[in-house]
Short mmCIF file of N, CA and C and ligand atoms in Angstrom, two decimals:
data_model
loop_
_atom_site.label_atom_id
_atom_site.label_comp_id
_atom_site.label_asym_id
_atom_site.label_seq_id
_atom_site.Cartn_x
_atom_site.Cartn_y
_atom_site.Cartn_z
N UNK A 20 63.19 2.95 6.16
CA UNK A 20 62.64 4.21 6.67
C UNK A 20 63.79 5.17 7.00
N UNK A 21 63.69 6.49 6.72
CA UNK A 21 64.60 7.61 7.10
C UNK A 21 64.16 7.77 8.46
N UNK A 22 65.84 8.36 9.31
CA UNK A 22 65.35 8.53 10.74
C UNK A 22 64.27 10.18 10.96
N UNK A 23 64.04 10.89 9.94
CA UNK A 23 63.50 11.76 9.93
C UNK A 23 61.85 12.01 10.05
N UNK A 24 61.57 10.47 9.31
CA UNK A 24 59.85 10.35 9.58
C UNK A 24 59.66 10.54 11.27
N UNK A 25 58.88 11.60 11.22
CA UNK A 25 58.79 11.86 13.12
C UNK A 25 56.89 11.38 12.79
N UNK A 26 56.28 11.24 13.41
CA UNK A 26 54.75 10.37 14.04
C UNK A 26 55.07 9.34 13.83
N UNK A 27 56.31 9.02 13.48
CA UNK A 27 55.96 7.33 13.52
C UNK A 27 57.03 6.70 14.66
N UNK A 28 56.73 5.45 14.87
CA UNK A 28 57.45 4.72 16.17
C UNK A 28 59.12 4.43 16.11
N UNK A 29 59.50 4.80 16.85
CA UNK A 29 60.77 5.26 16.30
C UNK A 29 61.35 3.46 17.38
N UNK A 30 62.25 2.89 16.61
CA UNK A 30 62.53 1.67 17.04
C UNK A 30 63.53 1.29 17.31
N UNK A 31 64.75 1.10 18.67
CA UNK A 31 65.46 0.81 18.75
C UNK A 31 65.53 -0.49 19.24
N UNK A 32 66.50 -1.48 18.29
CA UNK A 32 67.16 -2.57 18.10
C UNK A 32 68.42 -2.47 18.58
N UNK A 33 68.36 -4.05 19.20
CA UNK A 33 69.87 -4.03 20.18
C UNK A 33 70.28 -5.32 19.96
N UNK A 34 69.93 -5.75 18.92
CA UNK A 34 70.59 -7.52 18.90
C UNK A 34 71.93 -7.25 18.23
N UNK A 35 72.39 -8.46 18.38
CA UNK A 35 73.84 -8.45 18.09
C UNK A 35 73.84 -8.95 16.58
N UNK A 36 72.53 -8.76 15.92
CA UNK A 36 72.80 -9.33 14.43
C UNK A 36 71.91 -8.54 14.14
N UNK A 37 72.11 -7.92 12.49
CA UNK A 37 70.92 -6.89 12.17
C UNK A 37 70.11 -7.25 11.46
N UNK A 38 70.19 -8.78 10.94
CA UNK A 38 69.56 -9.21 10.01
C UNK A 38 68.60 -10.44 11.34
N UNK A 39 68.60 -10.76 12.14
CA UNK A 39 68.10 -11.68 13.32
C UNK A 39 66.65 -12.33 13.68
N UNK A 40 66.69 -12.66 14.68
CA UNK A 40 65.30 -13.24 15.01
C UNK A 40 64.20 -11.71 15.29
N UNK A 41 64.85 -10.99 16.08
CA UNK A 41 64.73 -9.30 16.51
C UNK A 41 64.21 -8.99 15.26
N UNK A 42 65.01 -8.64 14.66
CA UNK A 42 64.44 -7.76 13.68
C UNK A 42 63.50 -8.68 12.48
N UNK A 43 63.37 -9.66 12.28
CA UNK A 43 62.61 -10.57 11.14
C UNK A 43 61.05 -10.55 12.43
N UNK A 44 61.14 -10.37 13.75
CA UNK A 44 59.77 -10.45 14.55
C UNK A 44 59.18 -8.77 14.07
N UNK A 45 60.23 -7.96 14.35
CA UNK A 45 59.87 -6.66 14.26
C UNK A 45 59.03 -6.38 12.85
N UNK A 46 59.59 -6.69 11.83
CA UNK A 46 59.31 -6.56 10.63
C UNK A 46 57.81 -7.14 10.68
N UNK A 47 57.32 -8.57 10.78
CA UNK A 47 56.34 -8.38 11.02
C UNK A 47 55.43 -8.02 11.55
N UNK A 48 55.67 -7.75 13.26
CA UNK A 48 54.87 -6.92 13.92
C UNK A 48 54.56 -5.97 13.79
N UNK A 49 55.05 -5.50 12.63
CA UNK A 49 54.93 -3.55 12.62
C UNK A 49 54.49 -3.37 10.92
N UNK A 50 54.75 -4.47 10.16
CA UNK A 50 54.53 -4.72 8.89
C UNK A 50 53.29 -3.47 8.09
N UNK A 51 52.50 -2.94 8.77
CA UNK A 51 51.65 -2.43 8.35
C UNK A 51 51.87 -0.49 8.88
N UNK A 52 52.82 -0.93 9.39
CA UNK A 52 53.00 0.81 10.76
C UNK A 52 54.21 1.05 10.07
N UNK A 53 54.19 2.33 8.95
CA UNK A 53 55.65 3.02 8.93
C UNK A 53 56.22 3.15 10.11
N UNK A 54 57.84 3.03 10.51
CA UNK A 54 58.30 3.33 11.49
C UNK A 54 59.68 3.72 11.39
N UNK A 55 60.76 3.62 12.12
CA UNK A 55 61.83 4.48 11.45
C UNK A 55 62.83 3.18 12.78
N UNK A 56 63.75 2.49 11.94
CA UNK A 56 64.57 1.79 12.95
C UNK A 56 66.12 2.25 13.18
N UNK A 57 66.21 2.28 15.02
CA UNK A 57 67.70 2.84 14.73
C UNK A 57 68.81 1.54 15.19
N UNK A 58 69.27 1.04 14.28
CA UNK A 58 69.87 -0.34 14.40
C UNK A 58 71.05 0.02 15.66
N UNK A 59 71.45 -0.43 16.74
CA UNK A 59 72.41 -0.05 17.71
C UNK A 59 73.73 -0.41 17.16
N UNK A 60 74.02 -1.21 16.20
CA UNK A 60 74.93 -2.13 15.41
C UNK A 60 75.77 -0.78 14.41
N UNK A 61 74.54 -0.02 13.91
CA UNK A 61 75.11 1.17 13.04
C UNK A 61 75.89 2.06 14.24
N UNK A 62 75.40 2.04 15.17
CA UNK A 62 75.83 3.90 16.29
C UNK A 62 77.35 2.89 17.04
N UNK A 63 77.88 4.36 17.16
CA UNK A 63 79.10 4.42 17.85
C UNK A 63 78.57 5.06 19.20
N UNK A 64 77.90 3.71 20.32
CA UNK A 64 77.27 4.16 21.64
C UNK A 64 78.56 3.57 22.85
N UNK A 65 79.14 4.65 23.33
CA UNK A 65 80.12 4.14 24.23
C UNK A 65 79.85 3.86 25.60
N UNK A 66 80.38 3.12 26.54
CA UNK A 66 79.65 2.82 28.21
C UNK A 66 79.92 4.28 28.43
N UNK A 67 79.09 3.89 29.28
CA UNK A 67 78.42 5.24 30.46
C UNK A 67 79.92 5.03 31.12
N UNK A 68 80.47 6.80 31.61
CA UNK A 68 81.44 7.29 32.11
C UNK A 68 80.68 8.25 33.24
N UNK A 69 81.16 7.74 34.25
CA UNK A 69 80.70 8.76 35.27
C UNK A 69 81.39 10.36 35.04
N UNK A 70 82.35 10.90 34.36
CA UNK A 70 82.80 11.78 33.86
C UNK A 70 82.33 12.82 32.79
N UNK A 71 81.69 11.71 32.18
CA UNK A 71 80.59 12.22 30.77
C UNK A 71 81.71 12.71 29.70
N UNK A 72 83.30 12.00 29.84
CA UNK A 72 83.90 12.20 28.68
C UNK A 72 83.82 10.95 27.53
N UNK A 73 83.47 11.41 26.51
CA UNK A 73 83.05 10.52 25.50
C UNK A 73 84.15 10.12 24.04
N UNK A 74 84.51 9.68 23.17
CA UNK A 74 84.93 10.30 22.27
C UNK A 74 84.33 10.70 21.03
N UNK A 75 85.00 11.36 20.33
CA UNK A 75 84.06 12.21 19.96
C UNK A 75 83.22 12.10 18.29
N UNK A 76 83.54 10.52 18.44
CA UNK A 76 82.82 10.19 17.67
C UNK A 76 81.39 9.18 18.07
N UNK A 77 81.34 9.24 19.49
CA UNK A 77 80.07 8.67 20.29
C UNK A 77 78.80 9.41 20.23
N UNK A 78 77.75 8.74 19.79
CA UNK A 78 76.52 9.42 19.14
C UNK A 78 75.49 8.98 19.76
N UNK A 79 75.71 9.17 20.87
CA UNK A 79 74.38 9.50 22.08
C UNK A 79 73.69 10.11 21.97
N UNK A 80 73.97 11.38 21.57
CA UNK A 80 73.24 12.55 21.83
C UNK A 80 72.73 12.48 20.84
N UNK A 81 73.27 12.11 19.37
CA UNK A 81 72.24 11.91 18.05
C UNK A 81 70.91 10.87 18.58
N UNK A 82 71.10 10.14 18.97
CA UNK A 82 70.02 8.95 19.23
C UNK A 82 69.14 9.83 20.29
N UNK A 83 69.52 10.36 21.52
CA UNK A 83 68.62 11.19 22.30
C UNK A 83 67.82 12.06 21.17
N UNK A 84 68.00 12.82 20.47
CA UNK A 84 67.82 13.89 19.36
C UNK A 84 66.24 13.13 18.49
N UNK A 85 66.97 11.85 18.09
CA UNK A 85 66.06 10.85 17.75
C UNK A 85 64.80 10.41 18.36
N UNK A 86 65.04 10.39 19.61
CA UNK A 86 64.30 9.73 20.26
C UNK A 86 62.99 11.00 20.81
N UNK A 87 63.64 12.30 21.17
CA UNK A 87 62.92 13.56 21.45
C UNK A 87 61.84 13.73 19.85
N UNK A 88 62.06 13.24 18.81
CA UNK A 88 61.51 13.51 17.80
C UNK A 88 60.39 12.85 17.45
N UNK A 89 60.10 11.43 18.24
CA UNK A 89 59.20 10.68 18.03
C UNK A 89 58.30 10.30 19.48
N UNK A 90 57.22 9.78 19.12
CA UNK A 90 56.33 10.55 20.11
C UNK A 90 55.96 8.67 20.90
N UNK A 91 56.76 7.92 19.82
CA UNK A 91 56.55 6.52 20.54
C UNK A 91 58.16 5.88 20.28
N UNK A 92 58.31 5.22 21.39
CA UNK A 92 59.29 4.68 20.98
C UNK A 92 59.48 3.03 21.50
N UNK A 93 60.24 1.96 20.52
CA UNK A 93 59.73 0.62 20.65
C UNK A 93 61.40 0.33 20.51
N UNK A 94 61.42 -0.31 22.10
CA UNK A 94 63.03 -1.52 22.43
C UNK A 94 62.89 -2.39 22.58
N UNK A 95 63.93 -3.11 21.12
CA UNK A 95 63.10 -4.09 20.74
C UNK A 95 64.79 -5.20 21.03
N UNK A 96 64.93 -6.17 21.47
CA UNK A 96 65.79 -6.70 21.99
C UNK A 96 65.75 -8.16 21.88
N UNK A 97 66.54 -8.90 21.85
CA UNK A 97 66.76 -10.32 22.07
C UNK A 97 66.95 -11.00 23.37
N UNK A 98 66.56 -11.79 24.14
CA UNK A 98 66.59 -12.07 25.53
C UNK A 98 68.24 -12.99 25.65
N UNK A 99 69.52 -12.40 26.26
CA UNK A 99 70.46 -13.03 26.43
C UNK A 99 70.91 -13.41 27.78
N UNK A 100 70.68 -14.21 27.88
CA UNK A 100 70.71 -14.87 28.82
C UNK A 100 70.03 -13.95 30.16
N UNK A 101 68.73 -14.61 29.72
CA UNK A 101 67.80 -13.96 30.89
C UNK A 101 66.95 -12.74 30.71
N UNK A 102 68.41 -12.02 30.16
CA UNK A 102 68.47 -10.72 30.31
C UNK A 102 67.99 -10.06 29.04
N UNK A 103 67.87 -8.57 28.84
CA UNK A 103 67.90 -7.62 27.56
C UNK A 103 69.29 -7.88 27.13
N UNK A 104 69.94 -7.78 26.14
CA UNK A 104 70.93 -7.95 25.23
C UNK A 104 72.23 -7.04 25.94
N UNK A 105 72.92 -7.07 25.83
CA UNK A 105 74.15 -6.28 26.53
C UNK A 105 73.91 -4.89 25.54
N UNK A 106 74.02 -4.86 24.29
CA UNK A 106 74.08 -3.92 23.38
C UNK A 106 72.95 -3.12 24.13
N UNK A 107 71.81 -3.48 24.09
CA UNK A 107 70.77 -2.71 24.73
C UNK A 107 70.64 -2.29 25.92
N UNK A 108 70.96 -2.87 26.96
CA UNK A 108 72.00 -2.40 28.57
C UNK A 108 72.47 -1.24 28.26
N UNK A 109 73.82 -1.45 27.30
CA UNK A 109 74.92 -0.45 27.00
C UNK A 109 74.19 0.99 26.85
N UNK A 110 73.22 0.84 25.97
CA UNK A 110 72.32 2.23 25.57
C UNK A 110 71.35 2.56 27.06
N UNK A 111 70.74 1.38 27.80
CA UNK A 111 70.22 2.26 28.68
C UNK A 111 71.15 3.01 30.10
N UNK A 112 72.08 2.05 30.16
CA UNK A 112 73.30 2.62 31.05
C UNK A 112 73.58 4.05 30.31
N UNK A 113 73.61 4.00 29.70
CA UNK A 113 73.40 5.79 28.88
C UNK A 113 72.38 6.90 29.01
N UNK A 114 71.01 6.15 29.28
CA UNK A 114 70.25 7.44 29.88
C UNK A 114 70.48 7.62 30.86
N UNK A 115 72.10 7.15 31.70
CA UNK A 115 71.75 7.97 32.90
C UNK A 115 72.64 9.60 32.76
N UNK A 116 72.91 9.65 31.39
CA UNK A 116 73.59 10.70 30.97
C UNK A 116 72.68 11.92 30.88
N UNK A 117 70.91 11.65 30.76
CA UNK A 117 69.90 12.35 30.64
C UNK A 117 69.27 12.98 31.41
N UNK A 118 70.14 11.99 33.11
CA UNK A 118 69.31 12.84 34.43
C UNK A 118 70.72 13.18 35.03
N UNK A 119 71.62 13.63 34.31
CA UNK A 119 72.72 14.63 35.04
C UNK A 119 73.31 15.66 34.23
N UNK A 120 73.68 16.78 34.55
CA UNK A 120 74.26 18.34 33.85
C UNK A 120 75.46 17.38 33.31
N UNK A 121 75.28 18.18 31.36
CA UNK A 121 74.76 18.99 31.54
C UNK A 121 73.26 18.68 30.40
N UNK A 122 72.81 17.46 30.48
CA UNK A 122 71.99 17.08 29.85
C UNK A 122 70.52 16.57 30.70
N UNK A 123 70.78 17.51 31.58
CA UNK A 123 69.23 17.03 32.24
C UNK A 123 67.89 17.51 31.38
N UNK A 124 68.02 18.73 31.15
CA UNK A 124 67.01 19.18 30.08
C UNK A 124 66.20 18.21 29.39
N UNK A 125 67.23 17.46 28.52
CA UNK A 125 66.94 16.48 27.52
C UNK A 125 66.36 15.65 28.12
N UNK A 126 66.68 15.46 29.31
CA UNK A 126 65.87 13.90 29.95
C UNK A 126 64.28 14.39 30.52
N UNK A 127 64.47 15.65 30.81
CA UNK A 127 62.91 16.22 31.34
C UNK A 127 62.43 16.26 29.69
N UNK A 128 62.62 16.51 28.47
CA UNK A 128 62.05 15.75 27.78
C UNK A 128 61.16 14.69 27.17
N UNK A 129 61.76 13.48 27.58
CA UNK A 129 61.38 12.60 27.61
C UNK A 129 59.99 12.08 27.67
N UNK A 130 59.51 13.02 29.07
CA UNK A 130 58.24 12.85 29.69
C UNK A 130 57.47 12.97 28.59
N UNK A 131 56.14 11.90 28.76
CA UNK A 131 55.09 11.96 28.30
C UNK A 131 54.96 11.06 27.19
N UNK A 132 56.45 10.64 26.76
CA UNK A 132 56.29 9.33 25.47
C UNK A 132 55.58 8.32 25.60
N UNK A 133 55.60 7.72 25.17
CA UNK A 133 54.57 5.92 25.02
C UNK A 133 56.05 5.20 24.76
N UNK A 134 56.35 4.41 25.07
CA UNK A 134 57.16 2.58 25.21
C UNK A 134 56.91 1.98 25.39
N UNK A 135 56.91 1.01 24.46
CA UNK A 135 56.67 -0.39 24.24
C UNK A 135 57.96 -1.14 24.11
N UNK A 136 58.00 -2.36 24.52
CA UNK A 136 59.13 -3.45 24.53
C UNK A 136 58.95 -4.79 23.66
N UNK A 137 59.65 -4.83 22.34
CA UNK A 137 59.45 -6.45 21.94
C UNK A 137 60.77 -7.35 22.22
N UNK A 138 60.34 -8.40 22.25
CA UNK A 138 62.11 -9.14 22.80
C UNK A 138 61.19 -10.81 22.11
N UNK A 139 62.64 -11.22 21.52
CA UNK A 139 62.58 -12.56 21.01
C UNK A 139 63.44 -13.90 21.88
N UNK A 140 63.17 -14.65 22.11
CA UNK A 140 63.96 -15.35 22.81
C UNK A 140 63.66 -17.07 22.34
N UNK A 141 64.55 -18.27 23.09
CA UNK A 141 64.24 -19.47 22.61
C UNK A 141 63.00 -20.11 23.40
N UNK A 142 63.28 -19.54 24.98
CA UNK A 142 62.21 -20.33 25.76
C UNK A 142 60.82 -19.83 25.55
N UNK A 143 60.17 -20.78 26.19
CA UNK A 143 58.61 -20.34 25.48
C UNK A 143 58.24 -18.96 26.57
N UNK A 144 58.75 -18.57 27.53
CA UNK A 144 58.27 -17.29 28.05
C UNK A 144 60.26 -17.01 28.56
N UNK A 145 59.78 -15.18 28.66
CA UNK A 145 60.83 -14.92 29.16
C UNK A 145 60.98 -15.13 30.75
N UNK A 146 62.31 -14.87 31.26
CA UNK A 146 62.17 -14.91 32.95
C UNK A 146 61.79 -13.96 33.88
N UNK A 147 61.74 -14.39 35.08
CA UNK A 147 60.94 -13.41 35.81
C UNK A 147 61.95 -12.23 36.06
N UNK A 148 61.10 -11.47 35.87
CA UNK A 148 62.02 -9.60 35.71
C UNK A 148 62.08 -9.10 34.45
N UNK A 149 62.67 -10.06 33.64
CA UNK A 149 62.33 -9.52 32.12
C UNK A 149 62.13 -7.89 31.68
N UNK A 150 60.86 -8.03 32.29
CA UNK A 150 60.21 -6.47 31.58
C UNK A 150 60.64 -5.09 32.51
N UNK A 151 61.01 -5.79 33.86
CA UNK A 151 61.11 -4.76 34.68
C UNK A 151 62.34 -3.65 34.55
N UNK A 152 63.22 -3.61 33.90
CA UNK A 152 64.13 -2.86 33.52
C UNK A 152 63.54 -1.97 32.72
N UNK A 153 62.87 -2.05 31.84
CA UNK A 153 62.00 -1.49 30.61
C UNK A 153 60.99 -0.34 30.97
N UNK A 154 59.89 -1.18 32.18
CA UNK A 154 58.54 -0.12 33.15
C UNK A 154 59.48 1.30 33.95
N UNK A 155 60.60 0.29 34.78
CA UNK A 155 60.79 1.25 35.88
C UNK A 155 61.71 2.10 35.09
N UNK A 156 62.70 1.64 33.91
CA UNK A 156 63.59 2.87 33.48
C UNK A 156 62.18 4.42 32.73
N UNK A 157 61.46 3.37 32.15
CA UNK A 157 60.16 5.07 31.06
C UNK A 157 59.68 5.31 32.28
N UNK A 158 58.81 4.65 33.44
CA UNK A 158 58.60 5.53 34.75
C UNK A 158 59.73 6.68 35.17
N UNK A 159 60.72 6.35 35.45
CA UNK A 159 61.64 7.01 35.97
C UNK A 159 61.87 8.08 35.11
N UNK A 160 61.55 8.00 33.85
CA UNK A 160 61.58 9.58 32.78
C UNK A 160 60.11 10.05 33.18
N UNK A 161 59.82 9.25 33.33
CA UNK A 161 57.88 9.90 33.39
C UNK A 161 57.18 9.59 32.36
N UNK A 162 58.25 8.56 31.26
CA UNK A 162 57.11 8.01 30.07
C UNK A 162 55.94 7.09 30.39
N UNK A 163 55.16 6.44 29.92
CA UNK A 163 54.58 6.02 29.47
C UNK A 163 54.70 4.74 29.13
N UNK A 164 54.75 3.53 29.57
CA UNK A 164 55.04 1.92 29.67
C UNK A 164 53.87 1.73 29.01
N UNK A 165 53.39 1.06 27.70
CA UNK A 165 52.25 0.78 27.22
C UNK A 165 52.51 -0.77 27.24
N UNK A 166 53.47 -1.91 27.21
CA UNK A 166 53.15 -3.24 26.84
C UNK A 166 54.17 -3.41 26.18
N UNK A 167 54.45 -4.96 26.21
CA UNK A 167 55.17 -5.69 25.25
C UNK A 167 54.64 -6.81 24.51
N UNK A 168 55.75 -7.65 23.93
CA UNK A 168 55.61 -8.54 22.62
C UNK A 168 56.53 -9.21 23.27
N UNK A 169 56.45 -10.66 23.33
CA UNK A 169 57.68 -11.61 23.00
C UNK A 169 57.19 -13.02 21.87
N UNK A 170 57.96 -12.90 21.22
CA UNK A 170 58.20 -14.19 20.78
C UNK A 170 59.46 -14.99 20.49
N UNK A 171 58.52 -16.25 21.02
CA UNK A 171 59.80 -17.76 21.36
C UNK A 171 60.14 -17.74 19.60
N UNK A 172 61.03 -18.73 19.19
CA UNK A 172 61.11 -19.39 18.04
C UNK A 172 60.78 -20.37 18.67
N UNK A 173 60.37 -21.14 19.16
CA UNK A 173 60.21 -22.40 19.07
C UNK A 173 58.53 -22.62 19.14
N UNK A 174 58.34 -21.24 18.88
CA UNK A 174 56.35 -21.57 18.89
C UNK A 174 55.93 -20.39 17.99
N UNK A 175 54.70 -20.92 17.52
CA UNK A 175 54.11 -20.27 16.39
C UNK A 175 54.23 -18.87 16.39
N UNK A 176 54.12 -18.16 15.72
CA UNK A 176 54.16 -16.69 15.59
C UNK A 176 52.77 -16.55 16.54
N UNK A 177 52.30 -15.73 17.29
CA UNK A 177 51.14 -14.89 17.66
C UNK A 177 51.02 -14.34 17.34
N UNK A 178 49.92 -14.30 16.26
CA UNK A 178 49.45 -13.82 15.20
C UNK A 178 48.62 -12.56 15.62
N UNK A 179 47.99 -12.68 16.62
CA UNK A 179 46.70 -12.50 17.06
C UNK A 179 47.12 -11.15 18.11
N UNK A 180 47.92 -11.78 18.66
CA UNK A 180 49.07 -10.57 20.06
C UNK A 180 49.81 -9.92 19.29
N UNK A 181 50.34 -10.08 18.13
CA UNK A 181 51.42 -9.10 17.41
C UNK A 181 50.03 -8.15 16.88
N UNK A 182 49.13 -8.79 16.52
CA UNK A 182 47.64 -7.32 15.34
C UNK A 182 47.84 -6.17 16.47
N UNK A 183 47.34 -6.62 17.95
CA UNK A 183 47.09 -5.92 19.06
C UNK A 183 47.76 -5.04 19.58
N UNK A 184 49.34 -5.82 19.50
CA UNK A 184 50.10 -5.08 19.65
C UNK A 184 50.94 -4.05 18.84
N UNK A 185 50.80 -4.29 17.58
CA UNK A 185 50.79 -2.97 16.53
C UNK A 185 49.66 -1.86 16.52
N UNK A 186 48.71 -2.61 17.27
CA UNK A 186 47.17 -1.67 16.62
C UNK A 186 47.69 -0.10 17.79
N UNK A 187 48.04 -0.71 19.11
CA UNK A 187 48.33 -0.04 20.08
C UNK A 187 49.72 0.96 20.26
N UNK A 188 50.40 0.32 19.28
CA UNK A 188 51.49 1.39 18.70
C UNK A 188 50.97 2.09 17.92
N UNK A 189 50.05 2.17 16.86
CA UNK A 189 49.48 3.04 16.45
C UNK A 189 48.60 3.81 16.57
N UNK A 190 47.83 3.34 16.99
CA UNK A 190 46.97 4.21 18.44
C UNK A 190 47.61 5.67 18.76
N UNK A 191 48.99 5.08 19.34
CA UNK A 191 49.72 6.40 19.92
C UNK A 191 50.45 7.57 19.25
N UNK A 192 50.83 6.24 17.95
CA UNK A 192 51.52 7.55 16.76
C UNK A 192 50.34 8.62 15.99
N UNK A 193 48.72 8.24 15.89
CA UNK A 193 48.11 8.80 15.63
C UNK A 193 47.75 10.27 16.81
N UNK A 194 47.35 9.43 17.73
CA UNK A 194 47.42 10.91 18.82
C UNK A 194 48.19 10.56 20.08
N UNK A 195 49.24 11.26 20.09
CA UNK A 195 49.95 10.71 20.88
C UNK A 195 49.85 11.16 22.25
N UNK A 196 49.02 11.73 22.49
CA UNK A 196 48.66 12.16 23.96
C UNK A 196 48.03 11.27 24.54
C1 FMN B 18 74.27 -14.92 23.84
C2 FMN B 18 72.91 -15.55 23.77
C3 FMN B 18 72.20 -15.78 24.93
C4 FMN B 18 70.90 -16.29 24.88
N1 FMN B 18 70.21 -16.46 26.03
C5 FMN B 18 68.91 -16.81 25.98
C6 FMN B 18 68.12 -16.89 27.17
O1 FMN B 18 68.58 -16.66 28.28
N2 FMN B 18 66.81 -17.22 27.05
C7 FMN B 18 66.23 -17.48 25.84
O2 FMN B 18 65.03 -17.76 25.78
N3 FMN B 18 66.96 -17.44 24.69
C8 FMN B 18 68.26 -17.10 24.73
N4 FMN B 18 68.99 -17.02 23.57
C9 FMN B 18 68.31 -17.25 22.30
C10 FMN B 18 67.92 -15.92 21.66
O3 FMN B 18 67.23 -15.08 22.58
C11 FMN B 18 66.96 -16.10 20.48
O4 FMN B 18 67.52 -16.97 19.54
C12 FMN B 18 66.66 -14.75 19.86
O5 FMN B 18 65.51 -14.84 19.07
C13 FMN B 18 67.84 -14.24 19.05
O6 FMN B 18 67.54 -13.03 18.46
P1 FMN B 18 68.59 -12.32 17.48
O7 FMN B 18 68.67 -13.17 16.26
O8 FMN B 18 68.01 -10.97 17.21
O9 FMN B 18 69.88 -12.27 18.24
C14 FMN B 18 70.30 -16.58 23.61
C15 FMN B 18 71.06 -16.39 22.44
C16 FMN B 18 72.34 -15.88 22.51
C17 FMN B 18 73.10 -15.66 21.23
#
C-alpha cells in the first residue's frame, strides 16, 4: 500500500523485525481492509529531546503528517518484555512533541481519530497494564480508543476475534465519525 491511500487505516508497526510475528498477525487481520503500513524500521524517529532539536534527517513530522491524513489509526506492536516494544515507546515518547510549541496545533489535530492496538506476544495473555499506555495516550489527544487484538504464538489464531476486529476497523474507515 502507498502511504497516500487516506480512508484507509493507517498502521503503525514497531517490531524490531519487518518481516515478524507483528506483521504476519497484521497481514491477516486486516487481509480483507486496504490499509497503508508505516514500518518504524523504515523512519529515521529520534528520542524525544526536551529541546525539540532534532537532526535533520528525523521524520516525525512526516509520520505526524501521516497520521493527520487517516481517519483510523492501528499500533500494532510486539509485547517485549511486558511491555510495547521499545521502537514503539520511542515513537510515542514523541507525541509529546505534539502537545508543546511549536507543534501543538498538530496535536489538537489529532482529536476525534479511532485507535486500535494489535500486539503479538509468546504468553497466552498479555500483562496487566498492557493496553494502558495505548487508552490513556489517544484519551489524552482526545482520540478515540476503539479495542485491541492480541495474539500468543503458542495458540491458535482467533479466527473469530481477528473477523470482529477488522469488521470494526472498518466500520470507522467507512464513516469515520
Ligand atoms: C526482546 C523480546 C522480549 C520479549 N518479551 C516478551 C514478553 O514479555 N512477553 C511475551 O509474551 N512475549 C515476549 N517476547 C516474545 C514476542 O513478543 C513474540 O515472539 C512476538 O510475537 C514477536 O513479534 P515480532 O516477530 O514482531 O518481534 C519477547 C521477544 C523478544 C525478542
Amino acid at each position: 500500500m502507498t502511504e497516500s491511500a487516506a480512508h484507509t487505516p493507517l498502521v503503525i508497526l514497531g517490531s524490531a523485525r519487518s518481516d515478524g510475528n507483528t506483521q504476519q498477525c497484521l497481514t491477516k487481520v486486516l487481509a480483507e481492509i486496504p490499509h497503508t503500513v508505516v514500518d518504524l524500521r523504515d523512519y529515521s524517529v529520534a528520542t524525544y529531546d526536551y529541546l525539540h532539536e532534532y537532526p535533520a534527517e528525523d521524520q516525525f513530522l512526516h509520520l505526524t503528517d501521516l497520521m493527520l491524513s487517516h481517519p483510523v489509526i492501528v499500533f500494532a506492536t510486539p509485547v517485549y518484555w511486558y511491555s510495547m516494544s521499545g521502537r514503539m515507546k520511542n515513537f510515542f515518547d514523541r507525541l509529546t512533541d505534539l502537545v508543546e510549541e511549536p507543534h501543538k496545533k498538530l496535536g489538537r489535530r489529532m482529536a476525534g481519530k479511532h485507535v486500535f492496538m494489535l500486539a503479538t506476544g509468546y504468553d497466552e495473555e498479555w500483562a496487566e497494564g498492557f493496553e494502558v499506555p495505548f487508552r490513556r495516550t489517544a484519551e489524552y489527544f482526545d482520540m478515540h480508543y476503539e479495542g485491541s487484538f492480541y495474539h500468543s504464538s503458542e495458540q491458535p489464531f482467533p479466527t473469530e476475534a481477528a473477523r470482529q476486529f477488522a469488521q470494526r476497523i472498518n466500520q470507522y474507515c467507512q464513516s469515520p465519525q
